[in-house]
Tab-separated table of C-alpha atoms in Angstrom:
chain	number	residue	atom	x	y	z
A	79	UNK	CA	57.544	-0.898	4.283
A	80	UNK	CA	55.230	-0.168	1.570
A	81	UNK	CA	51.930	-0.999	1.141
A	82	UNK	CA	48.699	-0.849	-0.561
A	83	UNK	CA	45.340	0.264	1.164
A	84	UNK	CA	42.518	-0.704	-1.386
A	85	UNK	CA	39.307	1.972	0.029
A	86	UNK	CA	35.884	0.280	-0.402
A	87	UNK	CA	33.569	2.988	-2.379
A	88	UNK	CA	31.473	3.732	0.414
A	89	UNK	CA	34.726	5.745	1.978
A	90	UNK	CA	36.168	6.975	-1.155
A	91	UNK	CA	33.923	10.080	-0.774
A	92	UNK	CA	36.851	10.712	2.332
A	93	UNK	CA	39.920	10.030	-0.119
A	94	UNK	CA	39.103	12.125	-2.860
A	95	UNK	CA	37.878	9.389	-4.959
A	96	UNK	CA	40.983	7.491	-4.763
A	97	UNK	CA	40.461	3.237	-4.984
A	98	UNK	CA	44.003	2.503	-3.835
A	99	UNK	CA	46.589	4.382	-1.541
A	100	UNK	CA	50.285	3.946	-1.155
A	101	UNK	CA	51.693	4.177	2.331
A	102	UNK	CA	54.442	3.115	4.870
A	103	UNK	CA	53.944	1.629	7.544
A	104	UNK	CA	55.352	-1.538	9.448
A	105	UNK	CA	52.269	-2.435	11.365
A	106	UNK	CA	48.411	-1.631	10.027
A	107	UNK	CA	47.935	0.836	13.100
A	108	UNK	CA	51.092	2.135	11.928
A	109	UNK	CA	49.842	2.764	8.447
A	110	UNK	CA	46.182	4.065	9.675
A	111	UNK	CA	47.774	6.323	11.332
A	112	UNK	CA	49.579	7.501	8.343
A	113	UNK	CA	46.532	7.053	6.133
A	114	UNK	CA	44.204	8.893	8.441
A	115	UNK	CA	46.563	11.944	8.341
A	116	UNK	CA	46.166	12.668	4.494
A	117	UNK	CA	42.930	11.916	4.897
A	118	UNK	CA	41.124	12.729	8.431
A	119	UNK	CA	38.244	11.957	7.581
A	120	UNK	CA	38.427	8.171	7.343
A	121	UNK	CA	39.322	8.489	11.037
A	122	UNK	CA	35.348	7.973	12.259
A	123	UNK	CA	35.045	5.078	9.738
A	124	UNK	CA	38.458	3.296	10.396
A	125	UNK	CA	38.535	3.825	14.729
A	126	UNK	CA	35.554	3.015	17.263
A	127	UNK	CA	34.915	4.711	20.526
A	128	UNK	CA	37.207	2.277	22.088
A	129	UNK	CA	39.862	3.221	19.988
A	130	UNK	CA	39.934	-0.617	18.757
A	131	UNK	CA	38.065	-1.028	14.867
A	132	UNK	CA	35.000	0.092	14.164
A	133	UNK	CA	32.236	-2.622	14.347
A	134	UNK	CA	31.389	-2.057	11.165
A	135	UNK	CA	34.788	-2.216	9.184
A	136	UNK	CA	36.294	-5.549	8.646
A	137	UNK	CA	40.271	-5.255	7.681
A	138	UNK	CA	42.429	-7.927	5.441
A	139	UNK	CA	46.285	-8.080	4.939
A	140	UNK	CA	46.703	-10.561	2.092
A	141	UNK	CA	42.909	-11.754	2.160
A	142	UNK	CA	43.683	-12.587	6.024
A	143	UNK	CA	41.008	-11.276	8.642
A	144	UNK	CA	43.375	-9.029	11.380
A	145	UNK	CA	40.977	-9.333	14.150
A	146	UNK	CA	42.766	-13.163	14.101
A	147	UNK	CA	45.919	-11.967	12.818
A	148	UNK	CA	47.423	-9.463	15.590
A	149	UNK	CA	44.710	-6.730	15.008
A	150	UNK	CA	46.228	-3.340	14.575
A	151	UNK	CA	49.409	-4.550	15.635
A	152	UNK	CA	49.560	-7.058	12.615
A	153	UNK	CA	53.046	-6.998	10.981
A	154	UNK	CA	53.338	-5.939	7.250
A	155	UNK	CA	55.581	-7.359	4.882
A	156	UNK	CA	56.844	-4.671	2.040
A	157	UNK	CA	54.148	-5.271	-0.840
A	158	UNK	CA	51.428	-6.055	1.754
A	159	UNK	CA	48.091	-5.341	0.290
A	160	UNK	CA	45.076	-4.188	2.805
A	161	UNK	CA	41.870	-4.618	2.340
A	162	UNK	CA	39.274	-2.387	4.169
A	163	UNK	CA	35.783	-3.755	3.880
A	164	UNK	CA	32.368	-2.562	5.312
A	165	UNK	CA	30.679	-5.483	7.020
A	166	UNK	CA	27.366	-6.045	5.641
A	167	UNK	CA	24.977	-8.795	5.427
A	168	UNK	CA	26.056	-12.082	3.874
A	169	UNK	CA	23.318	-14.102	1.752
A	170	UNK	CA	21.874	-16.861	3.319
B	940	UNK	CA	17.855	-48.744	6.386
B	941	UNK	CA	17.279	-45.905	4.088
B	942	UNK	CA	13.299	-45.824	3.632
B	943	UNK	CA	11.293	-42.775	5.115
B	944	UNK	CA	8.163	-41.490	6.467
B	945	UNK	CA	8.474	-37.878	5.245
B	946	UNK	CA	11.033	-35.965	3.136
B	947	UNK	CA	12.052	-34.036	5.851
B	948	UNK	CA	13.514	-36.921	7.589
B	949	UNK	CA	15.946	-36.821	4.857
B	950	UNK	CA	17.345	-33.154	6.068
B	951	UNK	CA	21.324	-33.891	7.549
B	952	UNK	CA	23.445	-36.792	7.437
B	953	UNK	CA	25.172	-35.605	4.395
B	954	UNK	CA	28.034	-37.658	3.106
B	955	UNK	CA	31.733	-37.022	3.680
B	956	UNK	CA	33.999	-37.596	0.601
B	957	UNK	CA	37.646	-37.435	-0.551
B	958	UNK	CA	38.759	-34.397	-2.627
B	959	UNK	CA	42.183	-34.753	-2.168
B	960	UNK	CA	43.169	-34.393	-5.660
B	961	UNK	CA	42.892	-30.889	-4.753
B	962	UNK	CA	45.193	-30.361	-2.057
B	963	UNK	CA	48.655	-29.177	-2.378
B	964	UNK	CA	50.504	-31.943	0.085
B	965	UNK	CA	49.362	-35.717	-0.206
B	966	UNK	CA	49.647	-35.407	3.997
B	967	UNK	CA	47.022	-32.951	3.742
B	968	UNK	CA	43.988	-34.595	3.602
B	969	UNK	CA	40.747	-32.610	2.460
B	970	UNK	CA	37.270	-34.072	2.744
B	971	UNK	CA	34.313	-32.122	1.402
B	972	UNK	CA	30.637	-32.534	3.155
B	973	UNK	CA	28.189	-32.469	0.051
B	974	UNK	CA	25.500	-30.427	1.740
B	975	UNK	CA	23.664	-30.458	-1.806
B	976	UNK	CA	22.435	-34.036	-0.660
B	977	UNK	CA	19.475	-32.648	1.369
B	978	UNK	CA	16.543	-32.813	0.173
B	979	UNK	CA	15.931	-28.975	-0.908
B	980	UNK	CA	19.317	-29.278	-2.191
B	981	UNK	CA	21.498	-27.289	0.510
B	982	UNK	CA	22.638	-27.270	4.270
B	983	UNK	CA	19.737	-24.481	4.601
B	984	UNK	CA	17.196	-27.337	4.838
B	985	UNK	CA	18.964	-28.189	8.427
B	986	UNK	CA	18.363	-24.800	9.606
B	987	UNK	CA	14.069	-24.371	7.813
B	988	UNK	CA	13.430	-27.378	9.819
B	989	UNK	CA	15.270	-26.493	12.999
B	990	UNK	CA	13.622	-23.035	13.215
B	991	UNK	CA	10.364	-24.004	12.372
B	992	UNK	CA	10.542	-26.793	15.249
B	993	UNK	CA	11.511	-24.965	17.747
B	994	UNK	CA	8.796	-21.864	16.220
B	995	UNK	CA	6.289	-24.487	16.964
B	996	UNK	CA	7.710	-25.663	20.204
B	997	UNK	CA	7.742	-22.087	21.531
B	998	UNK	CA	3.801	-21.862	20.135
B	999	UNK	CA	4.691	-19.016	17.670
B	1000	UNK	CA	3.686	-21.210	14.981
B	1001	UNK	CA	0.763	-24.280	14.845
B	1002	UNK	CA	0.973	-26.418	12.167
B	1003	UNK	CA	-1.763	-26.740	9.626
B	1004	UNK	CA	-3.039	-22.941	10.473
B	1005	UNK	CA	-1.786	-21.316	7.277
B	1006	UNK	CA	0.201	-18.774	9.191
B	1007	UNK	CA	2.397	-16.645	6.958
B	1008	UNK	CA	6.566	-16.941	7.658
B	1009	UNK	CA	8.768	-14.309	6.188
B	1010	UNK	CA	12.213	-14.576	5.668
B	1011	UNK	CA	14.333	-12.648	3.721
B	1012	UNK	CA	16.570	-14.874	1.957
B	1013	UNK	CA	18.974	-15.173	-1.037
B	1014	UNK	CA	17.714	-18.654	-1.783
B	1015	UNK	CA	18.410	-21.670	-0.326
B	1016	UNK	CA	17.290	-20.653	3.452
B	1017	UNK	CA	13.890	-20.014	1.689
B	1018	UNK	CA	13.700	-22.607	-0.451
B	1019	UNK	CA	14.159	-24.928	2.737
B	1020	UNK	CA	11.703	-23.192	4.716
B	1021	UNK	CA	9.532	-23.482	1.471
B	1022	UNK	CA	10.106	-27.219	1.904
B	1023	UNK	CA	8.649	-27.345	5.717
B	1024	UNK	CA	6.440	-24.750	5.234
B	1025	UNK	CA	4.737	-27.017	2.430
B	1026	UNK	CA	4.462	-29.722	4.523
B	1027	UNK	CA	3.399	-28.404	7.841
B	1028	UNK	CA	0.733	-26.523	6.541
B	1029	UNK	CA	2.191	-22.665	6.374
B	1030	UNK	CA	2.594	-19.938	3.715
B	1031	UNK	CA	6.138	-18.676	2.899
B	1032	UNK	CA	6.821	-15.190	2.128
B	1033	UNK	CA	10.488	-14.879	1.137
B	1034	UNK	CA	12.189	-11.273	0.574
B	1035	UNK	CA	15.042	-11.949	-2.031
B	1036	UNK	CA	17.305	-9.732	-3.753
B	1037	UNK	CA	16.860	-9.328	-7.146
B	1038	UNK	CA	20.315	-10.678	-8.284
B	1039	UNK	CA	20.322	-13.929	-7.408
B	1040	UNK	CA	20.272	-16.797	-10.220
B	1041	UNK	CA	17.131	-17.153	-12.116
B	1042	UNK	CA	17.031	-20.952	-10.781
B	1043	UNK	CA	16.613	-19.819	-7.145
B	1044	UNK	CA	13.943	-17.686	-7.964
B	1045	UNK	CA	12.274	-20.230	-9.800
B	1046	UNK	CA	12.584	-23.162	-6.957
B	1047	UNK	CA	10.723	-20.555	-4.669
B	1048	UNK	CA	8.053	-20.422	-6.496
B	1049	UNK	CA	7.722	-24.156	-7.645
B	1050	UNK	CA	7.964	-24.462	-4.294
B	1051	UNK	CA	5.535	-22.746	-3.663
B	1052	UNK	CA	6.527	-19.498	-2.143
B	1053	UNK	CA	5.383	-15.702	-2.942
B	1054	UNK	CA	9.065	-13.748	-3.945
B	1055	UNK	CA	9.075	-10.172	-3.024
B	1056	UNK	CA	11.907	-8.914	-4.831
B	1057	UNK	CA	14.607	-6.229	-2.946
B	1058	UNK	CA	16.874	-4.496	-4.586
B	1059	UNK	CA	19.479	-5.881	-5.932
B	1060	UNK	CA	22.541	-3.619	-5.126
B	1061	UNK	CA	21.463	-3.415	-1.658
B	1062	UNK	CA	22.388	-7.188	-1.407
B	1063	UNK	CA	21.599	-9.060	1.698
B	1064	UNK	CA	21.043	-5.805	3.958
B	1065	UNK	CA	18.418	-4.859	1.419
B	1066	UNK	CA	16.602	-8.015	1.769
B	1067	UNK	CA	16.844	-7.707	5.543
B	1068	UNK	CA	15.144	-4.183	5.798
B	1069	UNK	CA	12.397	-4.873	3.596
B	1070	UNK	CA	11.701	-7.963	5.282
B	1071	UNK	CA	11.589	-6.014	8.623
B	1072	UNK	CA	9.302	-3.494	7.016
B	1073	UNK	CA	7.371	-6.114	6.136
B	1074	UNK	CA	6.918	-7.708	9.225
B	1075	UNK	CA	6.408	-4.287	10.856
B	1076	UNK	CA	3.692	-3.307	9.034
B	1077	UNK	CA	1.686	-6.654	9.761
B	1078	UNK	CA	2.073	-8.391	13.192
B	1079	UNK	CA	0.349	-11.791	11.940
B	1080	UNK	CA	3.422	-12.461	9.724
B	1081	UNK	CA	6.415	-15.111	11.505
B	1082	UNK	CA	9.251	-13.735	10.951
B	1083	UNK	CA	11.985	-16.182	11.813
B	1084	UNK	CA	14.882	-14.338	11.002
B	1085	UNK	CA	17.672	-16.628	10.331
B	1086	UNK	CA	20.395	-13.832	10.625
B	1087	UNK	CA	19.471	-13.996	14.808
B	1088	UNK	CA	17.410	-17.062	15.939
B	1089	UNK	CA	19.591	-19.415	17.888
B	1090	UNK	CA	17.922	-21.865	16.343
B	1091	UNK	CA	19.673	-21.450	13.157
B	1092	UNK	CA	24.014	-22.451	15.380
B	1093	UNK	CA	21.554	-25.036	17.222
B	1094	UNK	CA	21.070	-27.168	13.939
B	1095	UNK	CA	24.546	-27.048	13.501
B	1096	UNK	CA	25.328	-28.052	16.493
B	1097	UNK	CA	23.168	-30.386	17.047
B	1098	UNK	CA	23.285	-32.176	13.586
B	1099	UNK	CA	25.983	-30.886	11.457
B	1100	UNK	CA	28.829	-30.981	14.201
B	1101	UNK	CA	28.154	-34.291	15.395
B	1102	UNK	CA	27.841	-35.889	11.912
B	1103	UNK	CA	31.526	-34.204	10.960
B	1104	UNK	CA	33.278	-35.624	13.976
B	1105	UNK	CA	31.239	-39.074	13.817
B	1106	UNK	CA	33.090	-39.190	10.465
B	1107	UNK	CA	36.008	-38.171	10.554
B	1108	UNK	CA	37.436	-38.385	14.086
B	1109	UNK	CA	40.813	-37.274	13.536
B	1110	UNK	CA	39.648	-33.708	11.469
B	1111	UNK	CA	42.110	-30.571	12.761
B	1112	UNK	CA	40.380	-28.059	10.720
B	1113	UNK	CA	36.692	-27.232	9.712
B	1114	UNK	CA	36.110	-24.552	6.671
B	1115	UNK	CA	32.818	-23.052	5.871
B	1116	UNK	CA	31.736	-20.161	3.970
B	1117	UNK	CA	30.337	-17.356	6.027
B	1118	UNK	CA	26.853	-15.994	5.800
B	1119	UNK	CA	24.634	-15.790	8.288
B	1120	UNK	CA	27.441	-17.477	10.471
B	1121	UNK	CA	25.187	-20.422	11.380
B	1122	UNK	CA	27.249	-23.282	10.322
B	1123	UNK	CA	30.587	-21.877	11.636
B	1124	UNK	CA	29.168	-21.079	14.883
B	1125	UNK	CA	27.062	-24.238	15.497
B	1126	UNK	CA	29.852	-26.917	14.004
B	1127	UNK	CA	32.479	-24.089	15.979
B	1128	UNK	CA	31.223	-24.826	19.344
B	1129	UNK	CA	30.452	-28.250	19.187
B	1130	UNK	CA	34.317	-29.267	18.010
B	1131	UNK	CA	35.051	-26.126	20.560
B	1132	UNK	CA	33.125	-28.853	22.973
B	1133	UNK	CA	34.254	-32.154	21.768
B	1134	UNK	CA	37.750	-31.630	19.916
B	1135	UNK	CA	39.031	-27.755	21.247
B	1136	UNK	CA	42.317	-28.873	19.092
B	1137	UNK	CA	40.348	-27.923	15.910
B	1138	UNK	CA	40.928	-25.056	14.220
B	1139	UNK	CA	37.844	-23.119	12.801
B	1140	UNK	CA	38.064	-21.180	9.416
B	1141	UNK	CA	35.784	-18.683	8.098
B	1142	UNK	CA	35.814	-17.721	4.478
B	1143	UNK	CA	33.817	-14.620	2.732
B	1144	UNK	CA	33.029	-13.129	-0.502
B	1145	UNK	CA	34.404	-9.640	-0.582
B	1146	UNK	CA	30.581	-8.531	-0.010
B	1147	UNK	CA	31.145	-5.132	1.361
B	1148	UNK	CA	32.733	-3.940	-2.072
B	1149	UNK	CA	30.075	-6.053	-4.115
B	1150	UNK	CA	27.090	-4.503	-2.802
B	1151	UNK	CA	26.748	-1.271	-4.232
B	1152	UNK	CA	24.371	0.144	-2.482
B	1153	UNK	CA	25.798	0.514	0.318
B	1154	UNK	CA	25.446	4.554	1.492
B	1155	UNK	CA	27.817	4.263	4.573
B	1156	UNK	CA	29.376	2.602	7.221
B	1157	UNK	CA	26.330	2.850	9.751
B	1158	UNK	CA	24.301	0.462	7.084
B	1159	UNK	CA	26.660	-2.558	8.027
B	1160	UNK	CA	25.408	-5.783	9.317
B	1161	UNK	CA	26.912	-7.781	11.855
B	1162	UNK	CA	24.538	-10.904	12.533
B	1163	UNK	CA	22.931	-11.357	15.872
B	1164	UNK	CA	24.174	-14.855	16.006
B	1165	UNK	CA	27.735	-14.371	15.309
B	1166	UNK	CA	30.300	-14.632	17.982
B	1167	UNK	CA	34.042	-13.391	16.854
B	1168	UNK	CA	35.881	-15.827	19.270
B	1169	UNK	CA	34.286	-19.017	17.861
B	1170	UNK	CA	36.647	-18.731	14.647
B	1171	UNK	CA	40.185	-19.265	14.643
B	1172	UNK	CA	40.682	-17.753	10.907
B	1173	UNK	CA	38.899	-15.703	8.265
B	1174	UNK	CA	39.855	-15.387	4.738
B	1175	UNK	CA	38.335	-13.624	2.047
B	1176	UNK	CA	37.927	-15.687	-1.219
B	1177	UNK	CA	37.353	-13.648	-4.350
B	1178	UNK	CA	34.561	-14.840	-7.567
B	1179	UNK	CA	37.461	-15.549	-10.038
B	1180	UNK	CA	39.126	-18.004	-6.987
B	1181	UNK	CA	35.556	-19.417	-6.040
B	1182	UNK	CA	34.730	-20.100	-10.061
B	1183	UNK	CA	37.705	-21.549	-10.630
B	1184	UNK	CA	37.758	-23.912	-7.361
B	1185	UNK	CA	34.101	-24.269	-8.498
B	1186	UNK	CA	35.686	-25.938	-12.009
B	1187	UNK	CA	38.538	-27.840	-10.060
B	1188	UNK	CA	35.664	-29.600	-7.554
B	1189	UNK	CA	33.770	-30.966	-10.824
B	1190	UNK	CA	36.887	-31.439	-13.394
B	1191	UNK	CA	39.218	-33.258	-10.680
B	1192	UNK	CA	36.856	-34.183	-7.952
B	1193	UNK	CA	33.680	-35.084	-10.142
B	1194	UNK	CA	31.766	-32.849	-7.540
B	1195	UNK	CA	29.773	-31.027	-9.130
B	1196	UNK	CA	28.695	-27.975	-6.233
B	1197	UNK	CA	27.743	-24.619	-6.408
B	1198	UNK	CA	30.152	-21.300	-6.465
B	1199	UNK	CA	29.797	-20.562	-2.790
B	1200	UNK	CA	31.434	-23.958	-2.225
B	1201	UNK	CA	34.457	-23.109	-4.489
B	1202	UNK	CA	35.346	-20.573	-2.448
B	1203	UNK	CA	34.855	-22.788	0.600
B	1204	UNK	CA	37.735	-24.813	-1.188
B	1205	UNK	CA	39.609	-22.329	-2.425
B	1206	UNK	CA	40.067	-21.405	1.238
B	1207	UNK	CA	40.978	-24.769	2.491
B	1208	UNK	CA	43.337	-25.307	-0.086
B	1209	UNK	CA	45.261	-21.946	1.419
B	1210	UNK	CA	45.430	-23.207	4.573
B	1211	UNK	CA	46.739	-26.659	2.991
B	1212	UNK	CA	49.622	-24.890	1.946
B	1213	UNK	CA	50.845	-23.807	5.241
B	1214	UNK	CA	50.679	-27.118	7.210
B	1215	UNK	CA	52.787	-30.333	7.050
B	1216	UNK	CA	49.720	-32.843	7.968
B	1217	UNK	CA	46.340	-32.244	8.135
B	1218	UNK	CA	42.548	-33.573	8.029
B	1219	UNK	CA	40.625	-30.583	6.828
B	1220	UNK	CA	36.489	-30.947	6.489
B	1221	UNK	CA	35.356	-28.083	4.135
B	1222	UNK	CA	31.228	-27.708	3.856
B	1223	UNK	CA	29.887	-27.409	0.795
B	1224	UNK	CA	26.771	-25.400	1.084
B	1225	UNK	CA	24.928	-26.824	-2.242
B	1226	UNK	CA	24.811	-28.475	-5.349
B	1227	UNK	CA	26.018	-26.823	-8.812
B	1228	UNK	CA	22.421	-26.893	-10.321
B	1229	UNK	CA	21.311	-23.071	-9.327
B	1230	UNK	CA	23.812	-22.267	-11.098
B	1231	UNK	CA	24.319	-23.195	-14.646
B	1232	UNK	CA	22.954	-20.298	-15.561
B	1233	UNK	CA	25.740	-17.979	-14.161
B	1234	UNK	CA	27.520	-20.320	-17.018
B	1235	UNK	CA	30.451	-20.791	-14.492
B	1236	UNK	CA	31.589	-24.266	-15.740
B	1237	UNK	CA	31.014	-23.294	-19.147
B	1238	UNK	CA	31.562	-19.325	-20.431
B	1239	UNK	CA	35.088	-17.557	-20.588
B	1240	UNK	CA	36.013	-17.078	-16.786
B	1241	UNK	CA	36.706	-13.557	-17.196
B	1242	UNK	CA	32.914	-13.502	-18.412
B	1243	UNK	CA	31.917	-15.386	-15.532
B	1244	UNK	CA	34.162	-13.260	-12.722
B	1245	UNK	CA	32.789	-9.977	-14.003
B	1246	UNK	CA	28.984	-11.683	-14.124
B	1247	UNK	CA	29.982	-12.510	-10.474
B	1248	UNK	CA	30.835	-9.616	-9.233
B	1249	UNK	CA	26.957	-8.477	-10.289
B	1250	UNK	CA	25.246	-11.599	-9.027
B	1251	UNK	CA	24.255	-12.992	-5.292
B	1252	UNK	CA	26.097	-16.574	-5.985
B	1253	UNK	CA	26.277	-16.660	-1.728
């Protein structure tokens, strides 16, 4: 299953610079884990303490949040594209 | 009877039309509430009033005393409070980023209100630390902070949920935009309460990749108020979607409402297209007017995207 990680500039210091990243994967822990082994250190900014997501990184497959998907265990379909996102302050 | 004591009394009961021109499947039935009705011209007036009401209540504010509230704001929440504020005799401070249409800006201050400008590709977060410098450094300022008073669900809830179900009984999904969360989580627990069949939808701006500034991850913002389990769904809606929903409201729907209420739409329509039947009630924040400048009815869309991607249309 390939997809497409798009990396949000504030991590692309971790990916040498790279905006988009091709990897396998069938599930999105399954392709984090992938992702965070060329590149260790988006490991801090992709996993919390508990292991879950980081409280400050918000995650879409096809625009779709995953934390109401299946979280990590959200299924990809080949051509998926993710989107990692820092959560910040919406205006108001 | 529609005659009134004060303006204020005018905040809420916003109207609940047909745009179902727009959706995909003539089972699925979508019905826009035109927020832009309210007097300061957006669902933010529900929220001024409600926080400065229960400010009072609490005996953090007195009216007529001239007490300064600061809020940092990318508009409309200030331009509410700038409403109350006027009437109840306080001063409004409002921190705002420096990106935000020129018509905001200039409501503030017709309004009334001193602008201290924050940077603008800090976005939101920006406008939040300065305002908490602010009100650090000088302990007579009310800071109401919409981001985490409870007041802020509680208008929602009590106003804005009631009104949706009230008219239209049968409604199996409610869309909003997502900002300071308010509306989703006020409107989300009262159907949670009164009609637990609903499904809630969330729908963002990809803001973490449109504010620049951002240095790292530890700089993120989750607000106070928000509570995960109160939505159901949450889709990200991009400026070329919202600008062109934005057109599709006013061309199709003769609604003419701002860009933040495209993408309200635009997220609506996307979950049209994966049901059979449906009564969907999408919010529309405000009215088109703040933004004519942004030119998004009128310029080359690829124009307007790329302007969006610079401005704060949220």
């Amino acid at each position: 299953m390939a997809v497409t990680i798009s990396i949000p500039t504030v991590l692309r210091t971790q990916t040498d610079g790279q905006a988009n990243v091709e990897v396998d994967g069938a599930t999105v822990g399954a392709v984090f884990d992938e992702v965070i082994s060329r590149f260790p250190g988006l490991k801090a900014n992709l996993v919390g303490d508990d292991g879950g997501l980081h409280k400050f990184v918000n995650v879409f497959v096809d625009d779709e949040d995953i934390r109401y998907l299946d979280g990590l265990d959200t299924k990809l379909d080949d051509g998926a594209s993710i989107a990692i996102l820092p959560a910040v302050a919406g205006g108001a | 009877m529609t005659r009134y004591d004060s303006v204020l009394d005018l905040i809420g009961n916003t109207p609940l039309v047909g745009i179902h021109a727009l959706s995909p499947n003539p089972d699925v039935k979508i019905w826009a509430k035109l927020e832009g009705q309210n007097p300061g011209g957006s669902a933010k007036d529900r929220i001024a009033k409600t926080m400065v009401d229960l400010a009072e209540g609490d005996g953090v504010l007195t009216r007529g005393s001239g007490q300064i509230i600061l809020e940092p704001s990318s508009g409309n929440t200030g331009i509410g409070l700038a409403l109350v504020a006027k009437l109840r005799g306080y001063r409004l401070r409002v921190v705002l980023p420096e990106n935000v249409s020129i018509e905001r800006r200039q409501l503030l201050e017709i309004f009334g209100a001193e602008v201290v400008l924050s940077p603008g590709e800090e976005g939101s977060n920006g406008a939040i630390r300065r305002a908490e410098q602010l009100a650090a450094e000088d302990e007579e300022l009310v800071m109401l902070f919409q981001y985490g008073n409870p007041a802020n669900p509680l208008a929602h809830y009590l106003g804005t949920g009631p009104e949706i179900l009230r008219d239209c009984p049968e409604i199996d999904v409610f869309c909003a935009g997502l900002g300071t969360s308010g509306t989703l989580m006020g409107v989300g627990r009262y159907l949670k309460e009164h009609k637990p069949e609903a499904k809630i939808l969330a729908v963002e701006p990809p803001v973490g990749e449109l504010v620049q500034g951002l240095r790292n991850l530890d700089d993120g913002f989750v607000p106070p108020i928000f509570d995960a389990a109160m939505l159901d769904r949450k889709t990200i809606v991009r400026p070329r979607e919202s600008i062109e929903w934005t057109r599709r409201l006013l061309s199709e729907c003769g609604v003419f409402a701002g860009i933040s209420s495209g993408a309200a739409v635009a997220g609506a329509v996307k979950y049209a297209q994966r049901v059979d039947a449906a009564n969907i009630v999408v919010l529309l924040p405000d009215g088109g007017w703040k933004y004519l400048s942004s030119g998004a009815w009128t310029d080359d869309i690829d124009v307007v995207e790329e302007r969006a991607t610079r401005i704060n249309y949220w």
